[in-house]
Amino acid sequence: CEHFDLLKWIRSYNMEHDGSIDICAFDTSLDNGDSEQMLANALLSSKARNPGALFLVETGNMHARNVVYTSNDEECVPMAAILKETNSVFSVFVKYLAGKVLVEGTPRDVTKATSQQESPEPYFDGIVKIPESLPAVEITDLTDVVRKFRVQEEGR
């Protein structure tokens, strides 16, 4: 649900700011092939259309791992590792220290997610620690984000 809210906000923001944020949606849920390669190919196609553009990709942490790893005795080559072969990639893991996250509409303790319990160091270039996962809130512009962040920081 938060993803849809973000997309709605970007759409509204773009209407007021000459389309300054470009969205490249990509999904391989209907594909039976190598989904990591398909995800990488979708981004590489977008990059080819916009060679000077900087891409910020929001994806699940398994896709964002920038190294090949082994899981259940099987070699896994994630999307970010494929992209890193020919592009500059900086992959960040978001670590939540407390709070809830919506999973199919049901609030769950974010710290109990498997991805939050394993060590992200070998797979990512950086780790961003978020003190608490909070429900999404509607924002009207980017300055509102800064204002809300400052209020939260002052309250801690």
mmCIF file of C-alpha atoms in Angstrom, residues 11-19 140:
data_model
loop_
_atom_site.group_PDB
_atom_site.id
_atom_site.type_symbol
_atom_site.label_atom_id
_atom_site.label_comp_id
_atom_site.label_asym_id
_atom_site.label_seq_id
_atom_site.Cartn_x
_atom_site.Cartn_y
_atom_site.Cartn_z
ATOM 1 C CA ARG A 11 2.540 11.516 -10.071
ATOM 2 C CA SER A 12 1.124 14.562 -8.326
ATOM 3 C CA TYR A 13 4.618 16.042 -7.804
ATOM 4 C CA ASN A 14 5.440 15.540 -11.484
ATOM 5 C CA MET A 15 2.274 17.376 -12.535
ATOM 6 C CA GLU A 16 3.475 20.432 -10.639
ATOM 7 C CA HIS A 17 7.198 20.112 -11.498
ATOM 8 C CA ASP A 18 7.378 19.277 -15.215
ATOM 9 C CA GLY A 19 7.862 15.533 -14.750
ATOM 10 C CA THR A 140 2.731 17.463 -0.085
#
